[in-house]
Structures are given as structure tokens and as C-alpha cells.
Amino acid sequence: MIGGILLALGSGWGALGALLGVGLAAFDRRLSLVAAALLGAGLGWGSASLQGRAGDPLAPWVGALVTLEGEWDGQFLTLSEPRARVALAPRPLEGPGRLTVSGRLIRPEGRRTPGGFDQAAWLRSQGGLLVPTPGTVLVRAAVRSHTPERGLRGWFRRGVTAGLPAREAALMQAVELGERGDIGRETFAEGFSVRDAFARAGLAHLMALSGQNVALLTGAVIVVLGLLGARPAVRYGLPALLLPVYLVCLVGLSPSITRAVLMGFAGLLALVIGRGKPDPLGTVALAASACLLLFPLWLLDVGFQLSFLAVLGLLLSPRAAARLPERWPGWLRLALSATVLAELATLPVIAHHFGQLPLVGLPANLLAAPIMAALVPLGALAGVLGPAGGIVNWLVGPLAAALLWVAQTFGSLPVLSWGQLAAGGFVAYSVAALAGTLWLLGRVRGRAALLTALACAALCWLPGTLRPARELAFLDVGQGDATLLRVPGLTMLVDGGGSVGSDYDVGKGAVLPALRALGVRDLDVVVATHADTDHIEGLPSVLRALPVGEVWVGQLKQAGEDPVLDALIAAARERGVPVREVRRGDQVSAAGVKVTVLWPQGRFWSTEDNDNSVALRVEAGEFRAALLGDLADPAEALIGAGDLTLLKAAHHGSRYSTGETLLRQTTPRDVLISVGRNTYGHPTQAVLDRIAAAGARVWRTDHTGTVRWPLP
């Protein structure tokens, strides 16, 4: 089925997957199994093809200002006529319910930076054969009216949050309902978000509804029915009947919880009919097949991948526990094995998609597990009681606070940065994982498995060591600037983007994921070219997340003169990073690459920040590039940039920069314009005409996304 889906998506890997399935069936010498494998491939291909052919009913209104009314579930607005789902940006602060909202409909964007969020692919993966695929985003969404959610979910939510402080209430909505909108806006006193803390501590799975919720809730119901003396058919049958209601009417469809409900239902059904415990691998395969048949593009969803990989790892935990010292308590051996195997099974996906690996997941999960064991059933009981949930929440509150403390404590500890994995990295991991699995199954010796894992690690480490990166990367941060220079011995970030008039943190949302995906673990120099929001607003998040050698600025202003620059200086002081005022002639060099400051001279200052921009020249052999910030004409023509291979146009292609004199002096072969969707008219046609007249090619981040330029 996986092979069929990939074939329908045009991936050559699909043929390999389908052939592997059919080949394994043929190896078993059962014609019926071969037929089943072919049927699975056909069903996968057909399901993905049907979803791909489904049209977008809102296509005629793309680009238009519209007002929409529908049911808001905290993630999507569902319309009844036409039947469609729409993503909203920014996400409304209002909770789920009936929502009227206005804005402009646009198509979602794909991945624009390494490690960045591929909104278009993610939205495609959220649809299915029974659920419309979101194909548009309503930007600048303004809420006109809101009616709080009623019915079962509204009743349950009121119970879950009754009498709890805001942060604990937000956590319980995530734990019980899978709604992470409110918790995503909560921060700890240290300045990092609650969700980031859970991720850094290896506890992010606690806020994604999964098998843990299903096991705890059904287990609690079974225990209560057992105490009441219910017969096995009722004791297991009633929870089985409640699971579909829980999924459809209360928490909604998502990969991890759908997988857990399907597996839980199969297990309970087996107990009802007296057939014993179902085969674990067969149950996992059944759940995956059912999910992919109805939601074929869940295959590309990170949550789907993490959920099934974690379960496959957990299936080996009894064998791993048996290899631990017998004098250890059984519950401890099983808990240790389950936690480690779940983390190892999901390791490549987490490293590839999130660019960092938690180092403290084992102790954090051991502490969090008993808290969750009490928190989930008590929270569910509070939800059932509705507005009277406060009767139970006097117990829930301290437990939720304790879980937040665990996340805050362990989330403040260091994490291991990791770059994006190439195909070779996934193959190496798979070989190492296979060796480890065969060792647990007793098929190979421990020494052979260890040597295989070490060899795979060495093969992954060698290429980057033998051929380290040498490049300029112009990150697509929308209407702003962020340029990364990477050579052995020198990693420099020039500006970090920003979002004028928005609370979106470009540094955390775009720049940091790109740096992590590229394998950047620290920065030698961070340059703040000038005190404009679209250039330096994202830098404080970078300073707080990565070790930085020093910060370069052109003009240090008095405290209070510029709040954006003040925030950057405060972050540098908080992290103990020295701030240096640079002047013309200052330079740094490494590995045959020299970076020279061309501007400012420092003898006088303009009242316009743009005129005070730090301008840099990068030299590597015959290659010459100039990064000019927002420097305006005629100042840009006075800096003496010299003959250039590449010019990064100042001020995003503004008509006040990239003048004829500069182009005549520098004769660049290529001109890079860092620009995004804007109302300023950047880049102006006059600038494009001047560049064309100079015979240079134009590269635009709004057209190509991030541009990575190799250095000689």
C-alpha cells in the first residue's frame, strides 16, 4: 500500500516498495498473499489518485478578499457551502466554535528554507477520502464574530479547564483534546515557550494524543467495570464501543490517535470474542492500512511516521528488558527499555525534521510517566463532569503543574543539534537499526551489531569532514534579510529577518530551523547591519538558541532609542556575547575566505538607519561578493566595493538603491535580491531594468526560495 501511494505521487521509491511487498509475498510461496500484496498496491495507488483529483472548491476566490463562516476547531475552518477546509493566519485567539472571519485567500507556500515548514505539503496531508483537503490559507484573518463551541466537545472542554490557571488549562486541553493552540502561546519566565520546552525535554509526544491516552482511558474504564462485576463481554465491549465515539465526536482525526484507537479496538474486540491477544505486528499493519486507505497522504505526515515508528520500537521492549540485569525491578527494566527504544526508533525522523535531539528524554519521561498515568484519567473525568469539573481539578491542577515543572527543568538543558539527513543517512540508520533488532531477537551477536552501528556512524560522519561546506546561503525570510556564510573555521550570520507589524518570530520560525538543517551548531560572528525590524528582529532568538562568538553592529545607539536594537543587545548581554562596533577596514578570514567591512566609516551618522548599514565584501579566490544591507544611493557608490562576481542588492530592490553608478563600478555577473510578499513594490521595475542593462542575472528569494551559492 505504501508503494502504491508513492507511485501515485510520482516517486520512484514507490516501485521499490511495491516490488518489495510482492517479492516478500512470493518468497512465502502463497498465491493468496501475492494477490493481497498486489491488491494493497492497487488500493494505495487508487486512494492517493482519488485524493489528488479532488478539486479545490475555493479556487475561484484565490487572491480575493472574502468573509467566511464555518466551524473552527482550533486548526481549520470548515465550511458547509462549499464543502471545504481553510487554514487561518494568524491563528485566531478564540477557541473552537462558530467563527466568521475575513481576509485574503492565497495558496499555501512550499518549503522556502532548509528545515523550513512546507505548508503546502502539510495541508495536502491533512485531507482524505472522507475529509476535504485544505487547499487555501486565509491571511490577515480578522475575526468578525465567534460563538463558543457547544455540544459534547464544548461540555468536555469546560470540564477539563474548570478552575485551572491559564497555563494548566492550556496544557490539559492539549493532553485531553489534542488542541495545542493555547499552550503554543504560553511561555516560561526564562523566555522560551512551553511547547519548545516539551520538545527539548523529549516530552512532545505527551501533547499529541496517542496510544498512551487510549491505554490509560480504556484501562481506567476496564478497571471500574471489573470492580462493578461486569462480564468480560461488557468489560471489554463497552470500552470498544466508546473508542469510535471518543475519536470522532471528541478528539477528532489525527494520525497518532487514529492509529491508537484502531489498535485498541482490535485488541478489545479480540478479548470480547475470546480469541486472546492479537498479533502485535498484524495489528500495527491493520491500523496502518486502514489509516492509509482513507488518508493516503498521512504517509508523508511527521505525526504518522513518528507514531508508527515509536510503536514498532515499543514492540521490542520486552526483549530489551530481558537483557537488563535481573536484579532490577521489572517495571523499571520495562520502562527504561520502552523509553529508549521509542526514542531510537523515531531518532532519524526527529533529527531530520526538527534539527535537534533531546539528550534528557530518558529521565524526563521516567518522571513524567507516573504523572501522566494519573493526569489523563482524572482530566477525562473532569471533562465528563463538564462545568462541575472543578470537583476533580483540585487534583488535576497540582499534577499539571508538576508536569510543567518537569518540562521546564529538563527543557532548559542542552540539546544535540543535527542537520537534515540525506538518503544515505536514512540507509545507514536503517542498517544500524536492523543490526540492533537482530541482536535483540538473538540472530546476531552483540559485537557484530555494535560494529555495524559504528561503521554506519563513521560513514555518515566522513563526507562532512572530508568535504566541509563552503557557501553563502541567502535564506528566504520573506520581506527581510538573512545571509549565512559557512567555511571551515568561520560561520557568520548577517541579519536574521523580521516581521513588521506581526508577532511571528522569524528567528525561531525560519532562521533557526534553517541553521539546524544545515548542521550549524554555533556561530562565530552575527552581524546586525542596521536597526530595522526586517533585518534584526529574528536575531535575539538565534542568540538564545546557539553559541555565538561576537555580535557586530555599525552604530550602537543609546538605550531606548530603538526597541528592536535594544532587544538584540539585551539578548547578547543575557548570553554573555560581546558586542563590537565595526568600522571600514575591519576584517576576519578563514580557509582562504576574507570578509572585510566596507561601511560605515564611523566619522558621522545619518539620521536614516539605512545609510548607516554595515556593508561587507566576501572574497574567496577570484570570487567577490558584496552584502550591502539597506545602504542607499549615493552612499553605496562611495564604499569602493570593487569588481564583483555577486552583488546582494541593497534594500530588497528599492528604487533608492542599486544605482547605475554602483553597477558600473562593480560589473556583477549576478545580483541577488532578498525579498518577500510586500506592499512597497520591491523589487521595483526601475532596479530590475538597471540590472538587466548591466548584463547581470537576477536571483530572487521570493521566486526561488533560499539561494545557496558555493564558494571556490
XYZ file of C-alpha atoms in Angstrom:
712
model
C 0.000 0.000 0.000
C 2.860 2.388 0.799
C 4.422 1.584 -2.579
C 1.147 2.264 -4.374
C 0.720 5.634 -2.663
C 4.267 6.696 -3.551
C 3.731 5.625 -7.169
C 0.606 7.771 -7.352
C 2.673 10.695 -6.024
C 5.237 10.174 -8.794
C 8.007 8.823 -6.563
C 10.317 6.157 -7.944
C 10.659 4.724 -4.435
C 7.061 3.541 -4.824
C 8.078 0.913 -7.360
C 10.697 -0.416 -4.956
C 8.156 -0.537 -2.127
C 5.531 -2.327 -4.198
C 8.059 -4.834 -5.580
C 9.392 -5.480 -2.086
C 5.901 -6.283 -0.813
C 5.096 -8.582 -3.723
C 8.552 -10.170 -3.510
C 8.158 -10.991 0.179
C 4.740 -12.489 -0.539
C 6.186 -14.608 -3.374
C 9.023 -15.739 -1.084
C 6.345 -17.127 1.243
C 5.053 -19.243 -1.684
C 1.401 -18.365 -1.151
C -0.536 -17.178 -4.183
C -3.217 -15.608 -1.984
C -0.573 -13.493 -0.250
C 0.805 -12.317 -3.612
C -2.727 -11.351 -4.640
C -3.199 -9.477 -1.349
C 0.085 -7.587 -1.893
C -0.975 -6.588 -5.413
C -4.372 -5.537 -4.071
C -2.700 -3.394 -1.406
C -0.553 -1.652 -4.026
C -3.629 -1.030 -6.151
C -5.651 0.301 -3.240
C -2.818 2.626 -2.220
C -2.433 3.953 -5.755
C -6.183 4.374 -6.173
C -6.691 6.112 -2.840
C -3.883 8.636 -3.431
C -5.045 9.209 -7.019
C -8.620 9.893 -5.908
C -7.472 12.420 -3.329
C -5.162 14.080 -5.849
C -8.016 14.516 -8.332
C -10.299 16.175 -5.801
C -10.698 19.808 -6.814
C -10.495 22.848 -4.561
C -13.950 24.477 -4.363
C -12.382 27.761 -3.207
C -10.050 28.039 -6.210
C -12.144 30.763 -7.946
C -11.664 33.062 -4.936
C -7.878 32.742 -4.572
C -6.426 36.244 -4.328
C -9.741 37.806 -3.339
C -10.819 39.463 -0.093
C -13.519 37.235 1.384
C -15.584 36.724 4.526
C -16.071 33.096 5.569
C -18.270 31.464 8.183
C -17.807 27.962 9.490
C -16.842 25.673 12.343
C -13.421 26.468 13.838
C -11.702 23.521 15.549
C -8.541 25.368 16.546
C -6.722 24.305 13.389
C -9.035 24.610 10.373
C -12.203 26.486 9.483
C -14.687 24.008 7.998
C -17.248 25.450 5.609
C -20.540 23.769 4.825
C -21.136 25.502 1.480
C -18.950 24.958 -0.414
C -17.655 21.942 1.483
C -14.080 22.936 2.217
C -11.489 23.479 4.943
C -9.308 26.570 5.231
C -6.220 27.360 7.319
C -6.187 30.758 9.047
C -3.158 33.030 9.502
C -2.648 34.310 12.050
C -4.452 31.655 14.046
C -7.344 33.292 15.955
C -7.090 33.557 19.722
C -10.713 32.439 20.025
C -11.326 28.838 20.964
C -13.218 26.305 18.858
C -16.746 27.220 17.839
C -18.703 29.007 15.135
C -16.478 31.631 13.517
C -16.931 34.424 11.000
C -13.628 35.692 9.684
C -12.430 37.904 6.838
C -9.127 38.092 4.975
C -7.449 37.285 1.675
C -7.352 33.755 0.278
C -3.957 32.621 -1.004
C -2.295 29.374 -1.997
C -0.044 27.860 0.692
C 3.715 28.071 0.248
C 6.111 25.171 -0.013
C 9.387 24.824 1.858
C 11.368 28.033 1.316
C 14.370 27.374 3.554
C 16.278 24.230 4.557
C 14.430 22.727 7.506
C 11.557 25.158 6.989
C 7.877 24.385 7.217
C 6.355 23.056 3.986
C 2.852 24.416 4.484
C 1.558 23.218 1.112
C 2.657 19.611 1.689
C 1.362 19.616 5.247
C -2.061 20.878 4.186
C -2.269 18.225 1.459
C -1.559 15.559 4.063
C -4.456 16.748 6.244
C -7.118 15.700 3.752
C -8.503 12.295 2.855
C -11.229 10.467 1.012
C -13.847 11.471 3.605
C -12.405 14.832 4.682
C -11.823 17.815 2.334
C -8.176 18.660 1.722
C -7.322 22.231 2.799
C -6.051 23.968 -0.319
C -6.043 27.627 0.686
C -4.925 29.891 3.523
C -6.847 32.938 4.717
C -4.144 35.512 5.528
C -4.574 38.611 7.654
C -7.501 36.768 9.180
C -9.702 39.117 11.228
C -12.425 37.615 13.416
C -15.826 39.241 12.947
C -17.879 37.044 15.271
C -17.384 33.976 17.414
C -19.791 31.606 19.132
C -18.123 29.205 21.595
C -18.347 25.526 20.819
C -21.321 23.681 22.243
C -22.264 20.026 22.346
C -20.094 17.214 23.684
C -16.745 18.879 22.949
C -17.835 22.164 24.486
C -19.102 20.391 27.597
C -15.897 18.341 27.870
C -13.656 21.398 27.379
C -15.415 23.322 30.140
C -14.831 20.426 32.491
C -11.175 19.985 31.543
C -10.399 23.661 32.210
C -12.778 24.395 35.115
C -10.998 26.209 37.942
C -7.492 25.786 36.497
C -4.941 28.590 35.941
C -4.421 29.594 32.295
C -1.240 27.586 31.719
C -2.535 24.408 33.352
C -5.844 24.781 31.467
C -3.970 25.121 28.165
C -1.913 22.026 28.984
C -4.999 19.968 29.799
C -6.666 20.933 26.520
C -3.564 19.643 24.731
C -3.371 16.453 26.798
C -7.080 15.575 26.651
C -8.263 17.098 23.358
C -5.081 17.459 21.346
C -5.654 21.219 20.979
C -2.274 22.922 21.159
C -3.232 26.457 20.155
C -3.444 27.849 23.692
C -0.376 26.015 25.000
C 1.560 27.276 21.972
C 1.127 30.842 23.268
C 2.337 30.051 26.789
C 5.920 30.826 27.807
C 8.061 30.210 30.859
C 9.773 33.025 32.731
C 13.072 32.162 31.036
C 11.620 33.352 27.732
C 11.217 30.026 25.912
C 7.808 28.631 25.025
C 6.138 25.744 26.819
C 5.940 23.744 23.597
C 9.648 24.247 22.960
C 10.393 23.071 26.485
C 8.388 19.869 25.971
C 10.208 19.234 22.665
C 13.676 19.895 24.124
C 12.907 17.581 27.046
C 11.769 14.773 24.755
C 8.191 15.089 26.040
C 6.474 16.469 22.922
C 4.564 13.209 22.497
C 2.639 13.933 25.721
C 0.779 16.741 23.933
C -0.060 14.559 20.930
C -2.984 12.249 21.585
C -1.754 8.701 21.119
C -1.751 5.167 22.461
C -0.927 6.422 25.928
C -4.263 8.238 26.133
C -6.186 5.286 24.750
C -4.443 2.807 27.065
C -4.942 4.914 30.181
C -8.581 5.783 29.470
C -9.676 2.305 28.392
C -7.672 0.794 31.234
C -9.476 3.010 33.747
C -12.883 2.057 32.300
C -12.000 -1.645 32.346
C -10.872 -1.454 35.979
C -14.079 0.310 37.034
C -16.272 -2.201 35.151
C -14.296 -5.049 36.688
C -14.880 -3.674 40.182
C -18.581 -3.490 39.365
C -18.564 -7.175 38.448
C -19.264 -6.741 34.709
C -18.937 -9.794 32.480
C -15.951 -9.866 30.038
C -18.217 -9.078 27.083
C -19.329 -5.857 28.803
C -15.997 -5.093 30.470
C -14.176 -5.066 27.109
C -17.080 -4.448 24.745
C -18.201 -1.145 26.264
C -14.736 0.492 26.009
C -14.507 -0.826 22.435
C -17.798 0.879 21.548
C -16.740 4.088 23.262
C -13.454 4.357 21.324
C -15.040 5.399 17.959
C -17.195 7.944 19.816
C -14.099 9.281 21.560
C -12.282 9.582 18.232
C -14.982 11.113 16.041
C -17.020 13.179 18.483
C -14.409 14.337 20.967
C -10.783 14.485 19.829
C -11.036 14.369 16.029
C -8.993 12.510 13.443
C -5.217 12.727 13.610
C -2.617 10.087 12.718
C -1.433 9.121 16.211
C -4.823 8.930 17.915
C -6.477 7.193 14.933
C -3.742 4.577 14.971
C -4.156 4.085 18.715
C -7.952 3.803 18.527
C -7.799 1.236 15.708
C -5.257 -0.874 17.564
C -7.149 -0.537 20.829
C -10.419 -1.502 19.166
C -8.822 -4.599 17.595
C -7.373 -5.664 20.933
C -10.619 -5.163 22.840
C -12.618 -6.937 20.133
C -10.308 -9.951 20.418
C -10.912 -10.053 24.173
C -14.700 -9.781 23.680
C -14.880 -12.733 21.301
C -12.404 -14.740 23.382
C -9.659 -15.062 20.766
C -6.923 -13.855 23.071
C -4.285 -11.209 22.335
C -3.961 -10.169 18.671
C -0.631 -10.469 16.882
C 1.166 -7.145 17.558
C 2.716 -6.708 14.104
C -0.516 -7.724 12.416
C -2.451 -5.184 14.488
C 0.023 -2.429 13.628
C -0.227 -3.334 9.926
C -4.029 -3.378 10.097
C -4.130 0.077 11.691
C -1.634 1.482 9.169
C -3.557 0.027 6.219
C -6.865 1.426 7.445
C -5.329 4.877 8.028
C -3.629 5.000 4.638
C -6.665 3.732 2.770
C -8.749 6.690 3.968
C -5.945 9.231 4.402
C -3.229 8.218 1.896
C -1.102 11.335 2.324
C -0.767 10.714 6.043
C 2.168 8.667 4.813
C 4.086 11.962 4.463
C 2.873 13.362 7.789
C 5.536 13.530 10.515
C 2.990 12.615 13.193
C 2.024 9.440 11.311
C 5.660 8.437 10.863
C 6.587 9.085 14.491
C 3.523 7.270 15.808
C 4.115 4.011 13.938
C 7.892 4.050 14.350
C 7.500 4.502 18.110
C 5.080 1.560 18.302
C 7.426 -0.662 16.298
C 10.184 0.231 18.746
C 7.939 -0.477 21.729
C 7.174 -3.977 20.420
C 10.794 -4.908 21.122
C 10.809 -3.558 24.675
C 10.119 -6.936 26.402
C 13.155 -8.457 24.688
C 15.296 -5.450 25.591
C 14.065 -5.585 29.197
C 15.076 -9.249 29.392
C 18.690 -8.281 28.611
C 18.921 -5.869 31.552
C 20.146 -7.088 34.973
C 17.517 -9.330 36.593
C 18.085 -7.743 39.999
C 16.483 -4.552 38.708
C 12.716 -4.257 39.292
C 10.676 -5.484 36.338
C 8.724 -2.231 35.957
C 11.976 -0.240 35.801
C 13.522 -2.533 33.186
C 10.417 -2.305 31.015
C 10.119 1.467 31.426
C 13.776 2.003 30.536
C 13.564 -0.289 27.520
C 10.346 1.235 26.221
C 11.620 4.813 26.524
C 14.988 4.135 24.906
C 13.566 2.033 22.070
C 10.837 4.568 21.268
C 13.462 7.320 21.095
C 15.825 5.238 18.967
C 13.040 4.223 16.581
C 11.994 7.819 15.959
C 15.523 9.279 16.019
C 16.064 9.827 12.255
C 12.676 11.464 11.711
C 13.088 13.808 14.681
C 16.643 14.729 13.688
C 15.679 15.312 10.050
C 12.541 17.367 10.640
C 13.388 19.256 13.827
C 17.162 19.627 13.594
C 17.842 18.708 17.208
C 17.710 15.706 19.514
C 16.850 15.851 23.221
C 19.585 14.467 25.464
C 17.470 14.097 28.598
C 14.462 12.232 27.218
C 15.037 9.147 29.370
C 14.960 10.746 32.851
C 12.293 13.266 31.771
C 9.977 10.501 30.552
C 10.569 8.372 33.636
C 9.451 11.303 35.797
C 6.571 12.291 33.532
C 5.118 8.791 33.087
C 3.570 8.386 36.573
C 2.221 11.950 36.421
C 0.515 11.223 33.094
C -0.847 7.932 34.427
C -2.904 9.904 36.961
C -3.410 13.085 34.936
C -5.115 11.595 31.854
C -7.906 9.649 33.627
C -8.546 12.462 36.120
C -8.670 15.028 33.314
C -11.096 12.852 31.380
C -13.300 12.516 34.470
C -13.285 16.314 34.869
C -14.294 16.616 31.214
C -17.210 14.224 31.672
C -18.422 16.336 34.610
C -18.450 19.471 32.431
C -18.839 22.724 34.392
C -18.631 20.675 37.597
C -15.135 19.509 36.625
C -13.645 21.695 39.341
C -14.581 18.923 41.767
C -11.773 16.855 40.221
C -9.476 19.619 39.027
C -8.250 20.393 42.525
C -6.237 17.191 41.981
C -5.553 17.848 38.294
C -4.039 21.300 38.935
C -1.031 20.147 41.018
C -0.390 17.243 38.634
C -0.442 19.557 35.610
C 1.882 21.966 37.423
C 4.243 19.084 38.209
C 4.317 18.038 34.542
C 5.053 21.624 33.518
C 7.880 21.718 36.063
C 9.413 18.559 34.562
C 9.222 20.083 31.068
C 10.657 23.409 32.239
C 13.513 21.820 34.176
C 14.635 19.355 31.532
C 13.743 21.637 28.625
C 16.274 24.210 29.820
C 19.122 21.695 29.406
C 21.220 21.472 26.207
C 20.073 19.549 23.146
C 22.087 17.951 20.351
C 21.887 19.902 17.082
C 21.530 17.835 13.943
C 21.426 18.587 10.220
C 18.966 17.265 7.665
C 19.532 13.637 6.699
C 20.195 12.731 3.087
C 19.097 9.402 1.607
C 22.432 7.879 2.626
C 21.820 8.873 6.237
C 18.467 7.076 6.319
C 20.013 3.976 4.714
C 22.849 3.972 7.250
C 20.389 4.335 10.118
C 18.209 1.522 8.730
C 21.186 -0.850 8.523
C 22.211 0.005 12.090
C 18.612 -0.400 13.326
C 18.337 -3.774 11.576
C 21.553 -4.932 13.249
C 20.232 -3.846 16.650
C 16.893 -5.570 16.074
C 18.558 -8.825 15.033
C 20.666 -8.673 18.205
C 17.541 -8.294 20.352
C 15.977 -11.234 18.508
C 19.102 -13.314 19.148
C 20.022 -13.618 15.457
C 23.426 -11.866 15.610
C 25.999 -11.304 18.331
C 26.215 -8.025 20.204
C 29.746 -7.309 18.963
C 28.649 -7.622 15.318
C 25.660 -5.330 15.890
C 27.829 -2.738 17.642
C 30.481 -2.775 14.907
C 27.773 -2.370 12.251
C 26.304 0.640 14.055
C 29.749 2.218 14.468
C 30.568 1.652 10.792
C 27.311 3.295 9.741
C 28.006 6.266 12.024
C 31.502 6.636 10.562
C 30.144 6.567 7.003
C 27.748 9.379 7.896
C 30.475 11.426 9.598
C 33.186 11.140 6.946
C 31.642 13.095 3.999
C 31.102 16.280 6.000
C 34.582 16.000 7.491
C 36.352 15.368 4.188
C 34.356 17.975 2.250
C 33.159 20.670 4.651
C 30.656 23.268 3.462
C 31.897 26.384 1.654
C 28.958 28.548 0.712
C 26.906 31.689 1.013
C 23.271 30.869 1.778
C 20.711 33.617 1.254
C 17.837 32.440 3.442
C 14.300 33.187 2.340
C 12.844 35.042 5.330
C 10.146 36.848 3.389
C 10.456 40.622 3.246
C 13.763 40.772 5.090
C 17.391 39.706 5.070
C 19.342 36.763 6.467
C 22.601 35.565 4.908
C 24.774 32.708 6.160
C 28.481 32.342 5.345
C 29.950 28.882 6.026
C 33.582 27.910 5.552
C 35.863 25.806 7.776
C 36.774 27.934 10.775
C 34.210 30.676 10.141
C 30.432 30.656 10.358
C 28.838 34.095 10.054
C 25.167 35.109 10.037
C 24.419 38.517 8.536
C 20.987 39.690 9.767
C 18.168 37.439 10.918
C 14.984 38.678 9.285
C 11.931 40.116 10.962
C 8.213 40.581 10.501
C 6.997 44.174 10.626
C 3.652 44.576 12.381
C 3.404 40.877 13.325
C 4.135 38.760 16.381
C 5.654 35.996 14.234
C 9.227 35.264 15.344
C 11.169 34.811 12.095
C 14.304 33.905 14.021
C 12.668 30.969 15.762
C 10.324 30.015 12.941
C 12.606 30.266 9.898
C 16.240 31.135 10.627
C 16.921 28.629 13.425
C 15.327 25.660 11.596
C 17.443 26.540 8.550
C 20.642 26.736 10.599
C 19.893 23.410 12.284
C 19.026 21.742 8.977
C 22.345 22.919 7.548
C 24.178 21.466 10.541
C 25.188 24.808 12.084
C 25.811 24.240 15.789
C 27.404 27.604 16.616
C 28.143 30.981 15.036
C 31.454 32.770 15.163
C 30.006 36.139 14.176
C 26.495 37.565 13.998
C 26.198 40.828 12.060
C 23.317 43.249 12.665
C 23.618 45.521 9.641
C 21.288 48.222 10.991
C 18.352 48.732 13.340
C 15.473 47.779 11.038
C 12.910 45.217 12.122
C 13.084 43.194 8.905
C 16.835 42.704 9.379
C 17.496 42.100 13.067
C 14.236 41.233 14.848
C 14.960 37.500 14.476
C 18.491 37.677 15.886
C 17.634 37.564 19.632
C 16.095 34.093 19.184
C 19.242 32.956 17.383
C 21.466 34.290 20.177
C 19.410 32.478 22.809
C 19.465 29.176 20.923
C 23.059 28.882 19.641
C 26.528 29.686 20.992
C 27.758 32.937 19.355
C 31.316 34.306 19.383
C 30.545 38.009 18.936
C 27.970 40.412 17.528
C 28.947 43.099 15.015
C 26.946 46.321 14.763
C 27.633 49.547 12.918
C 26.054 52.074 15.251
C 25.365 51.461 18.933
C 22.531 53.756 19.946
C 21.537 54.971 23.365
C 19.262 52.615 25.273
C 15.646 53.404 24.492
C 16.315 54.923 21.063
C 15.418 51.777 19.148
C 13.491 48.925 20.831
C 14.468 46.346 18.187
C 18.181 47.036 18.641
C 17.692 47.160 22.426
C 16.215 43.636 22.322
C 19.244 42.381 20.403
C 21.747 43.982 22.804
C 19.802 42.636 25.789
C 19.885 39.106 24.352
C 23.649 39.398 23.752
C 24.258 40.552 27.334
C 21.983 37.830 28.672
C 24.117 35.210 26.897
C 27.450 36.918 27.610
C 28.167 37.606 23.936
C 30.445 40.615 23.286
C 29.029 43.367 21.041
C 31.512 45.106 18.767
C 31.146 48.305 16.758
C 32.850 47.684 13.416
C 34.356 50.212 11.029
C 35.671 50.263 7.481
C 38.730 48.025 7.195
C 37.809 45.579 9.967
C 38.056 42.026 8.695
C 38.047 38.352 9.557
C 39.388 35.451 7.498
C 39.477 31.652 7.490
C 40.105 28.848 4.992
C 41.064 31.254 2.202
C 37.944 33.417 2.633
C 38.207 37.033 3.787
C 35.315 39.204 4.991
C 36.000 42.952 5.036
C 33.845 45.755 6.425
C 33.335 48.443 3.742
C 30.934 50.669 5.673
C 30.340 52.568 7.972
C 33.363 54.796 8.333
C 32.105 55.980 11.715
C 33.040 59.650 11.324
C 29.454 60.787 11.011
C 25.990 59.258 11.239
C 22.923 59.792 9.117
C 19.502 60.244 10.658
C 18.382 57.392 8.368
C 19.269 53.920 9.671
C 19.605 52.605 6.108
C 22.516 54.961 5.422
C 24.375 53.538 8.423
C 24.144 49.909 7.271
C 27.119 47.626 7.726
C 28.359 46.693 4.230
C 30.616 43.662 3.753
C 32.796 42.247 0.997
C 33.407 38.483 0.838
C 36.475 37.299 -1.083
C 37.367 33.703 -1.937
C 39.974 33.296 -4.656
C 38.605 35.018 -7.774
C 35.132 35.226 -6.260
C 33.947 38.589 -4.885
C 30.574 39.318 -3.293
C 29.178 42.383 -1.525
C 26.413 42.441 1.076
C 25.087 45.982 1.403
C 22.256 45.805 3.960
C 19.861 48.649 3.128
C 22.545 51.080 2.017
C 21.105 53.742 -0.280
C 22.417 55.520 -3.348
C 24.688 57.545 -3.434
C 26.338 56.081 -0.281
C 26.558 52.620 -1.865
C 28.701 54.060 -4.647
C 31.182 55.549 -2.137
C 32.182 52.340 -0.358
C 34.563 51.028 -3.012
C 33.171 47.503 -3.352
C 35.386 46.834 -6.389
C 34.750 44.344 -9.178
C 32.155 41.757 -8.056
C 31.067 38.291 -9.021
C 27.881 38.582 -6.976
C 26.061 41.631 -5.649
C 23.408 41.299 -2.989
C 21.159 44.211 -3.881
C 20.563 46.653 -1.059
C 17.128 47.337 0.425
C 15.315 44.443 -1.285
C 15.400 46.102 -4.696
C 14.194 49.539 -3.595
C 14.391 52.254 -6.250
C 16.714 54.193 -3.909
C 19.452 51.539 -4.121
C 21.402 49.523 -6.718
C 22.062 52.610 -8.784
C 23.710 52.837 -12.185
C 26.980 54.105 -10.690
C 27.309 51.088 -8.369
C 26.508 48.640 -11.157
C 29.044 50.323 -13.446
C 31.730 50.184 -10.720
C 31.167 46.584 -9.713
C 30.080 44.916 -13.012
C 28.485 41.930 -11.208
C 27.590 38.818 -13.174
C 24.755 38.005 -10.771
C 22.545 40.072 -8.482
C 20.681 38.553 -5.523
C 17.539 40.251 -4.231
C 16.217 39.146 -0.842
C 12.516 39.978 -0.947
C 9.107 38.626 0.021
C 5.431 39.456 -0.349
C 5.236 43.204 0.340
C 3.283 46.399 -0.249
C 6.348 48.524 -1.054
C 6.645 47.401 -4.653
C 10.001 45.696 -4.073
C 11.839 44.987 -6.233
C 10.940 47.985 -8.376
C 10.903 47.721 -12.128
C 13.471 50.529 -12.334
C 16.002 48.437 -10.410
C 15.284 45.340 -12.496
C 15.772 47.401 -15.658
C 19.088 48.788 -14.384
C 20.344 45.289 -13.564
C 19.270 43.997 -16.976
C 21.030 46.907 -18.680
C 24.214 45.992 -16.775
C 24.006 42.453 -18.200
C 23.608 40.693 -14.847
C 21.311 37.813 -13.947
C 18.745 38.302 -11.176
C 18.090 35.813 -8.378
C 15.086 36.483 -6.140
C 14.278 34.654 -2.920
C 10.550 35.229 -3.452
C 10.832 33.212 -6.689
C 13.421 30.559 -5.859
C 13.346 30.384 -2.065
C 16.686 30.070 -0.304
C 19.660 30.508 -2.660
C 22.821 28.546 -1.780
C 25.935 29.868 -3.530
C 29.057 27.642 -3.457
C 32.388 29.299 -2.789
C 35.616 28.237 -4.503
